Coordinates of C-alpha atoms in Angstrom, one line a residue:
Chain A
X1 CA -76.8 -11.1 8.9
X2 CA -73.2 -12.0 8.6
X3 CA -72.2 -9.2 6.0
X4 CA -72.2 -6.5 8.1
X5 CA -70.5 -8.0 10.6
X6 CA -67.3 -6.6 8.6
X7 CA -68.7 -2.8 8.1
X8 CA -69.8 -3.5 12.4
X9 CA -66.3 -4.6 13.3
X10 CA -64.9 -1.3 11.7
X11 CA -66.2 1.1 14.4
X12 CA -65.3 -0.8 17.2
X13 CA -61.3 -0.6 15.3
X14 CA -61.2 3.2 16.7
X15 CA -62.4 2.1 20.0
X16 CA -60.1 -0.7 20.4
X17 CA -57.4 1.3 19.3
X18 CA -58.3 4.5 22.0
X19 CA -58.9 1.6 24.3
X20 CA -55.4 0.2 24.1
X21 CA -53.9 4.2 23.9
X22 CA -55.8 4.4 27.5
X23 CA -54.1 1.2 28.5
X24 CA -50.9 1.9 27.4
X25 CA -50.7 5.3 28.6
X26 CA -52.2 4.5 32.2
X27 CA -49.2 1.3 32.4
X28 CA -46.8 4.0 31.0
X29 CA -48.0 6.3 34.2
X30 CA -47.9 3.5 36.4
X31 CA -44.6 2.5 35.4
X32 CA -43.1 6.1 35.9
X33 CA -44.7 6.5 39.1
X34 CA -43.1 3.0 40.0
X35 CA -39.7 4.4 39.2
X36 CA -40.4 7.7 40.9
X37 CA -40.9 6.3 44.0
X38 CA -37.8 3.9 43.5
X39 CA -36.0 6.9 43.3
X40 CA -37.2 9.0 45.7
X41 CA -37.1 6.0 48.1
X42 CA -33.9 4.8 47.4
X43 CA -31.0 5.0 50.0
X44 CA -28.4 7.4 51.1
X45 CA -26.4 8.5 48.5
X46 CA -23.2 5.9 48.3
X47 CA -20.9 7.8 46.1
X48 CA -19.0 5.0 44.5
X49 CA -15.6 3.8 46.1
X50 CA -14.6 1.2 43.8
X51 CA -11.4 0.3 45.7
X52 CA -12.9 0.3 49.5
X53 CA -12.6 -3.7 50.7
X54 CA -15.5 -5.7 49.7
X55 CA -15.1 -7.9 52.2
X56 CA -17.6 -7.5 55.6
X57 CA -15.7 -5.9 57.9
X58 CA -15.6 -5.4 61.6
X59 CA -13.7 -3.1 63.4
X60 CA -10.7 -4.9 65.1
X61 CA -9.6 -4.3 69.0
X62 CA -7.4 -1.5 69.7
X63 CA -5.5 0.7 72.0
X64 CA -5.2 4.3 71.0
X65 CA -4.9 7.6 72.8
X66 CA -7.9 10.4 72.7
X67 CA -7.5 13.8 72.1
X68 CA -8.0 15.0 76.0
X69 CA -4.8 12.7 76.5
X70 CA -7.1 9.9 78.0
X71 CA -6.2 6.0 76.3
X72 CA -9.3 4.6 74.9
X73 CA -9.6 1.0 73.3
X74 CA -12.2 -0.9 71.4
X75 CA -13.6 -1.7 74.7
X76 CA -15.2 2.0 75.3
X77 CA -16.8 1.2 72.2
X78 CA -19.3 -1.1 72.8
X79 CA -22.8 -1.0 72.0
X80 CA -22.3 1.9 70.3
X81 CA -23.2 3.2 66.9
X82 CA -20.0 4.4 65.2
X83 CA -19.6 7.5 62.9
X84 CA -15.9 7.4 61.7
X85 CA -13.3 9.6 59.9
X86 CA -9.8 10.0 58.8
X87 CA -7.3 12.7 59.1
X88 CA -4.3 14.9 59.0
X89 CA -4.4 17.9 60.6
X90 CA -1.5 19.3 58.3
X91 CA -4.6 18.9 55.7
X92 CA -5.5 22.2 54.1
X93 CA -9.4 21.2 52.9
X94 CA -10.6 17.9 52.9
X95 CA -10.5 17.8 56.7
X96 CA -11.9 20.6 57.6
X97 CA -15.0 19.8 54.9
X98 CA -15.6 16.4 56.8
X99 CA -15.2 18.1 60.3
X100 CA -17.6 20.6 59.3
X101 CA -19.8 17.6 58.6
X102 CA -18.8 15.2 61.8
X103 CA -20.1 18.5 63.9
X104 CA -23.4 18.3 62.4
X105 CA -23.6 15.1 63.4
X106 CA -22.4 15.5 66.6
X107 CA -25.1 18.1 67.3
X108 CA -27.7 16.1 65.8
X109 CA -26.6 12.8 67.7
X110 CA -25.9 14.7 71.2
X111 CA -29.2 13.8 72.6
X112 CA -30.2 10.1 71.4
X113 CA -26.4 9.2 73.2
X114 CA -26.4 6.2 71.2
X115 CA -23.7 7.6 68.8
X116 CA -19.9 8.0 69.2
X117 CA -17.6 9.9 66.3
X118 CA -14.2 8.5 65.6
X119 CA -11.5 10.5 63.6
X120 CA -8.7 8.6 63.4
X121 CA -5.0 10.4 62.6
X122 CA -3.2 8.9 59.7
X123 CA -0.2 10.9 60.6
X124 CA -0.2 10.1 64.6
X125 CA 3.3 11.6 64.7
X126 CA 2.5 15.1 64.1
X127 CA -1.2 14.6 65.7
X128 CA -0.3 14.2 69.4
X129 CA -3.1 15.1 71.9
X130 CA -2.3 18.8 72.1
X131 CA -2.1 19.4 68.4
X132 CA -5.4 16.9 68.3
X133 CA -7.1 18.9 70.7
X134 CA -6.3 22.3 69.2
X135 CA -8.2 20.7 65.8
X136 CA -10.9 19.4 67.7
X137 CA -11.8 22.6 69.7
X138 CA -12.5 24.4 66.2
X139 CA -15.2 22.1 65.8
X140 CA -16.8 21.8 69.5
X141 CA -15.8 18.4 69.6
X142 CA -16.7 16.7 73.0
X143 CA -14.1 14.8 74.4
X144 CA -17.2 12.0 75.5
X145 CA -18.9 12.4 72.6
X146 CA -16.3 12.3 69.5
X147 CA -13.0 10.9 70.0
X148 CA -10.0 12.0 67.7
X149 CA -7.5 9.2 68.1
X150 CA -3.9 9.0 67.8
X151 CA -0.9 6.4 69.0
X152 CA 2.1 4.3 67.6
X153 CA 1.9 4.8 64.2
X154 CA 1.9 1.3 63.5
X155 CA -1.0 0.6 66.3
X156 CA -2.9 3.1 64.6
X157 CA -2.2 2.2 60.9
X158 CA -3.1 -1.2 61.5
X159 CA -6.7 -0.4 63.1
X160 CA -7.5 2.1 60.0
X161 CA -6.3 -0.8 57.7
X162 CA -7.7 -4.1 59.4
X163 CA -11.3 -2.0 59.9
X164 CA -11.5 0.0 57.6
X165 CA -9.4 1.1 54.2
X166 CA -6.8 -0.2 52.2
X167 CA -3.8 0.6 51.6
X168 CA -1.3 2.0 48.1
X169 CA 1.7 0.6 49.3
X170 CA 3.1 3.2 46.3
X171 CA 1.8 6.6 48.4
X172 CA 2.9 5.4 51.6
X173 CA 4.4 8.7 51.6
X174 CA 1.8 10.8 51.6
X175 CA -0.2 12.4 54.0
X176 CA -2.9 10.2 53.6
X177 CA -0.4 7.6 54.3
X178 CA -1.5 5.7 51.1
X179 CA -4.9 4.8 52.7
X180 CA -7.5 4.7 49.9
X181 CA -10.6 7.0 49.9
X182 CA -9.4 8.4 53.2
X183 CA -12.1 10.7 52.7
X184 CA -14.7 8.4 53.7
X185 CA -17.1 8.7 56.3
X186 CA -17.9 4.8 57.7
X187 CA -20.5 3.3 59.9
X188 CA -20.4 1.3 62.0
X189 CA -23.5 -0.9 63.7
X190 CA -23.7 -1.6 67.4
X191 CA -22.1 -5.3 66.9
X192 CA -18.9 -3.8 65.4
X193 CA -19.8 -4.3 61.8
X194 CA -19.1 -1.5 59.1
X195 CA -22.3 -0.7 57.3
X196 CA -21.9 1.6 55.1
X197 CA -19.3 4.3 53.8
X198 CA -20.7 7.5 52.4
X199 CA -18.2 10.1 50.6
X200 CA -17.3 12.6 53.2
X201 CA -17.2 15.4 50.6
X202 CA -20.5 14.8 49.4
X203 CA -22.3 18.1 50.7
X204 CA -25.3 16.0 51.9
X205 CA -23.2 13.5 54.0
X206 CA -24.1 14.3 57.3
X207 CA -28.3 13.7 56.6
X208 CA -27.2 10.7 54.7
X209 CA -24.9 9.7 57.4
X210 CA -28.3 10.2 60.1
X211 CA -30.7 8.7 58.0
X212 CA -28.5 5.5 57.6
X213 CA -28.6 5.4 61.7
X214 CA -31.7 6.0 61.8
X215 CA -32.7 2.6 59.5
X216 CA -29.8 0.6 61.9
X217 CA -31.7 1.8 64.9
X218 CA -34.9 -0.1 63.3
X219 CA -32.7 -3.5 63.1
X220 CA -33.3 -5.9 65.5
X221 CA -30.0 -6.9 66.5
X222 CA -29.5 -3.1 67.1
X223 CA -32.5 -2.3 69.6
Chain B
X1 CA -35.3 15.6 44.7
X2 CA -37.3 16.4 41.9
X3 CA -35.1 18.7 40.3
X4 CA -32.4 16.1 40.8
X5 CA -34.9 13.4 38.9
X6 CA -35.0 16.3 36.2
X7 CA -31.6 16.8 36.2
X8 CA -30.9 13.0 36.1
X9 CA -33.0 12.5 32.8
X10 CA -31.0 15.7 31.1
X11 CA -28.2 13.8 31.6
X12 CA -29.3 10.4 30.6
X13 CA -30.6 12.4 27.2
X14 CA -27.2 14.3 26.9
X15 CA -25.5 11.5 27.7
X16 CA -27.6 9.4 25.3
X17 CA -27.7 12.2 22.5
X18 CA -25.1 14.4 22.6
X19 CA -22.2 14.8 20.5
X20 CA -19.5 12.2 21.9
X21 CA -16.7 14.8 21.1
X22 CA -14.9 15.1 24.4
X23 CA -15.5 18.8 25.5
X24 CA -12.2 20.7 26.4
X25 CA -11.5 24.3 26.5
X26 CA -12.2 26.3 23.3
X27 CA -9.2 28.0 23.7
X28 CA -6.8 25.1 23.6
X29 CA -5.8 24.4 20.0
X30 CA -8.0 21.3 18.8
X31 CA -5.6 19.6 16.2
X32 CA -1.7 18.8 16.9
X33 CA -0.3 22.1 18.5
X34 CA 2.5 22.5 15.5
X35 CA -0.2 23.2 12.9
X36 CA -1.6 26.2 15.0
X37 CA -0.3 29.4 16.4
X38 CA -0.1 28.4 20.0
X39 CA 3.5 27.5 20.7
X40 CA 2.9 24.1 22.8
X41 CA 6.3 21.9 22.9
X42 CA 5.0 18.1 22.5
X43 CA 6.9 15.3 24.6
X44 CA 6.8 12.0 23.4
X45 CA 7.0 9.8 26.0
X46 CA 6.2 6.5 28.4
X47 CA 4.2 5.9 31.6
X48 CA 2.5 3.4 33.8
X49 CA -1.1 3.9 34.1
X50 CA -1.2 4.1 38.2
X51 CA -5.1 5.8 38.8
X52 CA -7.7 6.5 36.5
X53 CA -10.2 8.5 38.7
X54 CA -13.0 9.3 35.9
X55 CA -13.6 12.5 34.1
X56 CA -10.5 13.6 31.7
X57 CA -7.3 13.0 34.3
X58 CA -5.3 10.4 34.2
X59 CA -2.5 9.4 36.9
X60 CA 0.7 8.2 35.2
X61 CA 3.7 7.4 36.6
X62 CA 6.0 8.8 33.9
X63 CA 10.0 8.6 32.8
X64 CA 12.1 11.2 32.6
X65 CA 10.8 13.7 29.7
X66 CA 14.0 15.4 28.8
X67 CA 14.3 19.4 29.0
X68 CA 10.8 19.1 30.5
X69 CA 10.5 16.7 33.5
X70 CA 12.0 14.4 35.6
X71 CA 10.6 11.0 35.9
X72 CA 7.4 11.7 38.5
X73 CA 3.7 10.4 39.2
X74 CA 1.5 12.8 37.8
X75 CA -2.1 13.7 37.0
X76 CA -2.2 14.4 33.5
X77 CA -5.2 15.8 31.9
X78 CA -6.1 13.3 28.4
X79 CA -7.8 15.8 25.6
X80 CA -9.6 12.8 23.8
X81 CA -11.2 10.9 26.3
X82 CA -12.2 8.5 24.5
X83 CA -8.7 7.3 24.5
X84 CA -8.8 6.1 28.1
X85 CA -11.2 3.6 26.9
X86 CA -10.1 0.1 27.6
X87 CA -6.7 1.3 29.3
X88 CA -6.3 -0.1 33.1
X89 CA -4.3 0.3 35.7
X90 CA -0.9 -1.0 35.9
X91 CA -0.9 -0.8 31.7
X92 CA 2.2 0.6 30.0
X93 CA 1.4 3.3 27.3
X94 CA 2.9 5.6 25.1
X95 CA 1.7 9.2 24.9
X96 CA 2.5 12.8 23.7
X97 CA 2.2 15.8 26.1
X98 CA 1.5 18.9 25.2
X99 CA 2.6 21.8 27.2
X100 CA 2.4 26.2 26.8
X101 CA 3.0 28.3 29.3
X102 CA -0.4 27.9 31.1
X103 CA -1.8 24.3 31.0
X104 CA -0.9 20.9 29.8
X105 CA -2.8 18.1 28.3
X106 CA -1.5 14.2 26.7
X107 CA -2.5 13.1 23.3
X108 CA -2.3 10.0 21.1
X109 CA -2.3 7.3 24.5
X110 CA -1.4 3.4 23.3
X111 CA -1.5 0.7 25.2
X112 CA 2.1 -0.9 24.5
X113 CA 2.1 -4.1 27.3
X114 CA -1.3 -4.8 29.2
X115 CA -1.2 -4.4 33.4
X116 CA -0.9 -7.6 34.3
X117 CA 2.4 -8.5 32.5
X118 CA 3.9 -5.2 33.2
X119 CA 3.1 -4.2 36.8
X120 CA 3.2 -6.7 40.2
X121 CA 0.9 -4.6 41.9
X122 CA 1.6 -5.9 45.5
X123 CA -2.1 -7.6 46.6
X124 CA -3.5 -4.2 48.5
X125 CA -3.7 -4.7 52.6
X126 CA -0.9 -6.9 53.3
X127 CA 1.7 -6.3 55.2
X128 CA 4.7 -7.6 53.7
X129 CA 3.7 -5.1 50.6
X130 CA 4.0 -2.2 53.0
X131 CA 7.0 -2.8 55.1
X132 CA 8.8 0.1 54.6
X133 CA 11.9 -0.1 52.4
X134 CA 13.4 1.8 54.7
X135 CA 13.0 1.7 58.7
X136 CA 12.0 5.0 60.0
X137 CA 14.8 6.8 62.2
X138 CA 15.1 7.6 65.6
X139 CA 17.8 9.6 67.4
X140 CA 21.3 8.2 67.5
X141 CA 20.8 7.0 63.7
X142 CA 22.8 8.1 61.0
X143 CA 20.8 10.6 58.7
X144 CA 20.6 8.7 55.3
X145 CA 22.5 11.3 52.5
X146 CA 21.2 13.1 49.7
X147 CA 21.4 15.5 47.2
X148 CA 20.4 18.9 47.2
X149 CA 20.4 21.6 44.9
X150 CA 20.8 25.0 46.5
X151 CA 19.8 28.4 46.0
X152 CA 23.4 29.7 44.3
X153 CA 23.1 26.5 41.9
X154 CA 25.6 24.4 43.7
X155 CA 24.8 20.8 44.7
X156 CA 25.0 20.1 48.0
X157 CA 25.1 17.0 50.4
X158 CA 23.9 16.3 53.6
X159 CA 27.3 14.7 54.7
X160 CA 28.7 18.1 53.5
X161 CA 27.7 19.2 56.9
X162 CA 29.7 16.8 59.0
X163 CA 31.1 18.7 62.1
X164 CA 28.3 21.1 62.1
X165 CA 25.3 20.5 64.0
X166 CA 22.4 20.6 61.4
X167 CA 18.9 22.1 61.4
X168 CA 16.9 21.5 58.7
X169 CA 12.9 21.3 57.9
X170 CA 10.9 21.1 54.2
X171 CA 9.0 23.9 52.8
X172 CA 8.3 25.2 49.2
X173 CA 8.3 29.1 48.4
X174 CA 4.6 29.0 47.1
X175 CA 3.2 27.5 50.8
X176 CA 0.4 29.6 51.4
X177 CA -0.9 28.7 55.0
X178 CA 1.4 30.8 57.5
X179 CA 1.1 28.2 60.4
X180 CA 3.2 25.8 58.0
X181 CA 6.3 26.8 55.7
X182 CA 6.2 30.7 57.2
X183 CA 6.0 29.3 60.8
X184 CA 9.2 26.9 59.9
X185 CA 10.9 30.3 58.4
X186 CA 10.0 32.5 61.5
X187 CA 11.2 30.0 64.3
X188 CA 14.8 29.4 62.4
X189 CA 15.1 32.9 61.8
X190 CA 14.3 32.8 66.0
X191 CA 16.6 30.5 66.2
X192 CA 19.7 31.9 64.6
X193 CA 19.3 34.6 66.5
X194 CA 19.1 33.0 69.5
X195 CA 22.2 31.3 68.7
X196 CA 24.5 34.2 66.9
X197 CA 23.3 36.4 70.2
X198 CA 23.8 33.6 72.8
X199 CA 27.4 34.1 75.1
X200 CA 29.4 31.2 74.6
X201 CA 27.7 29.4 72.1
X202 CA 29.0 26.9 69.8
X203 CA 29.8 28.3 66.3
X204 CA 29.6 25.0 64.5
X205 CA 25.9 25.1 63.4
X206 CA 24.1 25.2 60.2
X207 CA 20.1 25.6 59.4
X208 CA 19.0 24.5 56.3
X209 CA 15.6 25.2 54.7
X210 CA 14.7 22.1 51.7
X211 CA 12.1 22.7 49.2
X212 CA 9.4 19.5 48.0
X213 CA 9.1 21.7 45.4
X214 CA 12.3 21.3 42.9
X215 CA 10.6 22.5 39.5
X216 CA 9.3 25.4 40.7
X217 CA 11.9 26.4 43.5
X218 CA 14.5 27.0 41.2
X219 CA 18.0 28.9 42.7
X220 CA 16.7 32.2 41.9
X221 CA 13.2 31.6 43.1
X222 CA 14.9 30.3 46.9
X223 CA 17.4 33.2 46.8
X224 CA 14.5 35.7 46.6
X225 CA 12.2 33.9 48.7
X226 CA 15.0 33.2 51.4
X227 CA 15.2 36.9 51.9
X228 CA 12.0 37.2 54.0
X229 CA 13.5 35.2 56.7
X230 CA 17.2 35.8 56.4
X231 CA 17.1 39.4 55.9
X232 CA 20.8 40.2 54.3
X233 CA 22.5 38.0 56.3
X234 CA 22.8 34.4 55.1
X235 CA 25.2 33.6 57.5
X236 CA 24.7 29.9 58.7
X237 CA 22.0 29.3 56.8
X238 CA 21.3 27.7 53.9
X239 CA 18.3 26.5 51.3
X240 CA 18.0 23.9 48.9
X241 CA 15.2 21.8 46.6
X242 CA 15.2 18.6 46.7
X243 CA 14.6 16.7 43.7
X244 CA 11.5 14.0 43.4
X245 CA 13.8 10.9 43.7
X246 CA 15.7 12.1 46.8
X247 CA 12.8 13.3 48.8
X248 CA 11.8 9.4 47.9
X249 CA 14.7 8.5 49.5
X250 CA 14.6 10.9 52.8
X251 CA 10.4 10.8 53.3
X252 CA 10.0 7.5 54.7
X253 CA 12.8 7.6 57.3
X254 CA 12.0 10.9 58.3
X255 CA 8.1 9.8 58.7
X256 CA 7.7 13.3 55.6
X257 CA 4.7 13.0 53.9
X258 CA 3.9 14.9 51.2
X259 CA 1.3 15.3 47.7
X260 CA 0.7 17.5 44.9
X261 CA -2.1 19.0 44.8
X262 CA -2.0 21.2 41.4
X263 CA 0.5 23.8 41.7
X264 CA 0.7 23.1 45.6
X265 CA 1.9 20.4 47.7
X266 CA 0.0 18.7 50.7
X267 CA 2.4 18.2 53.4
X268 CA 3.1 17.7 57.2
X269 CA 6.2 19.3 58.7
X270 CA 9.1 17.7 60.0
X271 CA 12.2 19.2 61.3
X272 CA 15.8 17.8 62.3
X273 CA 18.8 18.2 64.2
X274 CA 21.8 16.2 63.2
X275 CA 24.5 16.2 65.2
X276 CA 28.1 16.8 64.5
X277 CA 28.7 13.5 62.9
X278 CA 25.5 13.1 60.8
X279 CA 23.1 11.2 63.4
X280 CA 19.9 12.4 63.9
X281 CA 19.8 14.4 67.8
X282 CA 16.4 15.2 68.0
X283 CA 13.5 15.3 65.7
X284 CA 10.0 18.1 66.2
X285 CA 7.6 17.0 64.2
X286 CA 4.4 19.4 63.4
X287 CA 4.5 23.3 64.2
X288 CA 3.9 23.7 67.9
X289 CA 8.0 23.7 69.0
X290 CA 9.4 26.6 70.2
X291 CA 12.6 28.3 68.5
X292 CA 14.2 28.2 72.1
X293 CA 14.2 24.2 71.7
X294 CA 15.6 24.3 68.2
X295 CA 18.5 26.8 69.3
X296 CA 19.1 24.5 72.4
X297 CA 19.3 21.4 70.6
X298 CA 21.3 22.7 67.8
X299 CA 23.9 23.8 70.3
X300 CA 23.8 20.7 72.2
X301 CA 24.0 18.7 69.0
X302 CA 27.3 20.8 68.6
X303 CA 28.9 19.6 71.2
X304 CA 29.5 22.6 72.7
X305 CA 27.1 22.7 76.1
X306 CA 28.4 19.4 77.3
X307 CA 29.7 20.1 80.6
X308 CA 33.5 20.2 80.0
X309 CA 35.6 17.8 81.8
X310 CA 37.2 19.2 84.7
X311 CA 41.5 19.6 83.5
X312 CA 43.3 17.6 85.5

């Protein structure tokens, strides 16, 4: 009859209710897996560098002198993947941190030949070849392999600026020559485009700095 | 990477939770330094907001605090964080800093004229911005003058050293790395020797060591510190601090770069010979010259090892 319908209703309630609590929990697990896996999927670290150019940018002909006293220019470049730095070698830490790192890469890079490392001196002055190559044998740099650059100051200051960073026209004067985040490791693909710049302090710099090639070797327009 | 999930959430729930007190040292007094026992000296003064890199520091471009400081960019350390809030760079503020013997901190930060009416920050990556004011020199320029303050007290200029040849190079007393300010002290001490030993030399020579480092390389400090190179004999030889405004006169021309970094100072090495009228003979940058170099442009900068005209 249609009274009990009421008293049947009621103990289907609990079951309803446990029946939504399942539900609820299981979307709850789905949804943390879903953000688990976002996570644990998500790309190389990009530690923010709020004042690095927004701008796409692509690295800009050049004429610049390597450490081994050979010239190089843009042209030696070419269909290349680029793995570049900044420095001073009057510079007490940072330097030396990202060097550390640039030789992992090196070492990791040596075989695929795909790869060349850049450092470029922001104080070309004191960094002349000999002085370059003195920094560079502390970290096994090969001369083929990773190329610490110096030349006219301007020449050279123009390249890092037009590429790469830009520039406090109020710390000119410093080592860094006023270039911003000169700590910065950048990427650049095989068509001269920088990709990505990664904090080259960040202790895990060098994987994310491989794992980032290793996603531009899958692009097309990179095979 | 799971422990860095875990780590993430623990700080999403401290930074959702916890107490939005700034944290600062327990030892630093909490309330305004006059009502404690720690005898901090507060400033009042006025700064440009140049950087605001995150955490508690602050980068302000300062005037003159009298009896304390000159006018400097510096990164100051801001005890109530919560102040920076809604300051930007370029914005003109008013603070207090406090100051004991060990650390520092700023209090009390206002906002007195907002960035954009204050500061024509130059659009960044453009040339015209960074033209140098000044062109950088190259031998046969005159050395650009400035003011020194040397280790007896005295003030001293460069054009004080007219018809001398001069030697002189930047270093600061706490430089810890010895291929840098040491080096510097080791080949002019070479050097002098070289010259005062040297038959027939010129006499007419001067070295001259400048500190970056003015508020710290004080007289007393150089006089001491000047005795590891110089032995007893200061014959000919000179050093000096430089204060902040006339190392921003000097740097650019001379291609000097230099930073604070804390209590030391990030910097490449540049050193100078001027001949006997003032213009620049020869510059070696970086620390890979020899002292033999030094000593032989020093006396050719003299005047002295020109060949001497045959008398008639």
């Amino acid at each position: 009859m249609t009274p009990p319908a009421a008293p049947a209703s009621r103990p289907r309630d609990p079951v309803t209710r446990e029946i939504a609590i399942f539900l609820s929990v299981i979307v709850l697990l789905a949804l943390g897996m879903v953000l688990v896996t976002a996570f644990l999927r998500r790309p190389p670290i990009h530690v923010p560098m709020p004042e690095l150019p927004s701008a796409a940018r692509k690295l800009v002909p050049f004429s610049l002198v390597n450490w081994d006293g050979r010239p190089v220019t843009h042209a030696d470049l070419q269909g290349k993947f680029l793995v570049v730095s900044f420095l001073f070698t009057s510079c007490s830490a940072t330097c030396t941190e990202i060097s550390r790192r640039l030789e992992q890469v090196q070492t990791a890079t040596a075989a695929a030949g795909d790869v060349q490392i850049i450092s470029f001196s922001m104080d070309p002055r004191t960094d002349q070849p000999p002085v370059l190559a003195q920094f560079a044998r502390r970290w096994n740099a090969d001369p083929q392999h990773w190329f610490l650059l110096t030349g006219e100051k301007a020449e050279i200051h123009r390249v890092i600026e037009a590429s790469f960073l830009s520039r406090d026209p109020a710390l000119v004067d410093q080592p860094s020559a006023g270039f911003r985040q000169h700590y910065a490791i950048a990427l650049v693909d095989r068509s001269g485009a920088v990709r990505h710049y990664f904090n080259g302090l960040a202790p895990t710099v060098s994987a994310d700095v491989l794992h980032a090639l290793h996603e531009l070797r899958k692009e097309k327009a990179n095979l | 990477m799971k422990a860095g999930f875990i780590s993430l959430l623990a700080a999403v729930a401290l930074g959702g939770c916890g107490d939005p007190q700034p944290t600062s040292p327990p030892a630093k007094p909490q309330v305004a330094p006059a009502a404690t026992n720690v005898p901090a000296r507060s400033y009042p003064t006025r700064g440009v907001v140049r950087e605001l890199p995150g955490g508690d520091k602050a980068v302000i471009r300062h005037e003159e605090i009298p009896g304390y400081m000159p006018k400097m960019t510096m990164e100051l350390t801001v005890r109530h964080t919560n102040e920076l809030a809604g300051l930007n760079v370029g914005d003109e503020i008013t603070f207090t800093l406090f100051a004991d013997a060990d650390t520092h901190w700023i209090e009390s930060l206002r906002r007195v004229k907002a960035a954009s009416a204050l500061v024509p920050e130059p659009p960044s990556s453009h040339q015209a911005a960074l033209t140098p004011k000044l062109r950088e020199l190259q031998p046969g320029d005159l050395m650009l003058d400035a003011e020194l303050l040397t280790e007896t007290g005295r003030t001293v200029k460069f054009t004080d050293f007219r018809g001398r040849a001069l030697a002189f190079t930047f270093i600061f007393t706490r430089c810890p790395l010895p291929d840098f300010c040491p080096r510097m002290g080791n080949r002019f001490r070479e050097a002098r020797e070289l010259l005062l030993n040297r038959p027939n030399a010129p006499t007419n020579w001067q070295f001259l060591s400048i500190s970056f480092d003015p508020d710290y390389d004080l007289p007393p400090v150089l006089a001491n510190y000047a005795r590891n190179y110089r032995g007893t004999n200061p014959d000919r030889w000179l050093y000096a601090a430089a204060s902040t405004n006339a190392l921003a006169q000097i740097a650019s021309p001379l291609d000097l770069k230099y930073a604070r970094e804390g209590s030391s100072i990030s910097h490449n090495l540049r050193t100078v010979v001027l001949d006997s009228t003032g213009r620049i003979h020869r510059q070696f940058d970086g620390n890979t010259w020899k002292a033999v170099e030094l000593a032989d442009a020093l006396a050719q900068a003299a005047g002295v090892t020109m060949p001497k005209l045959p008398t008639p």
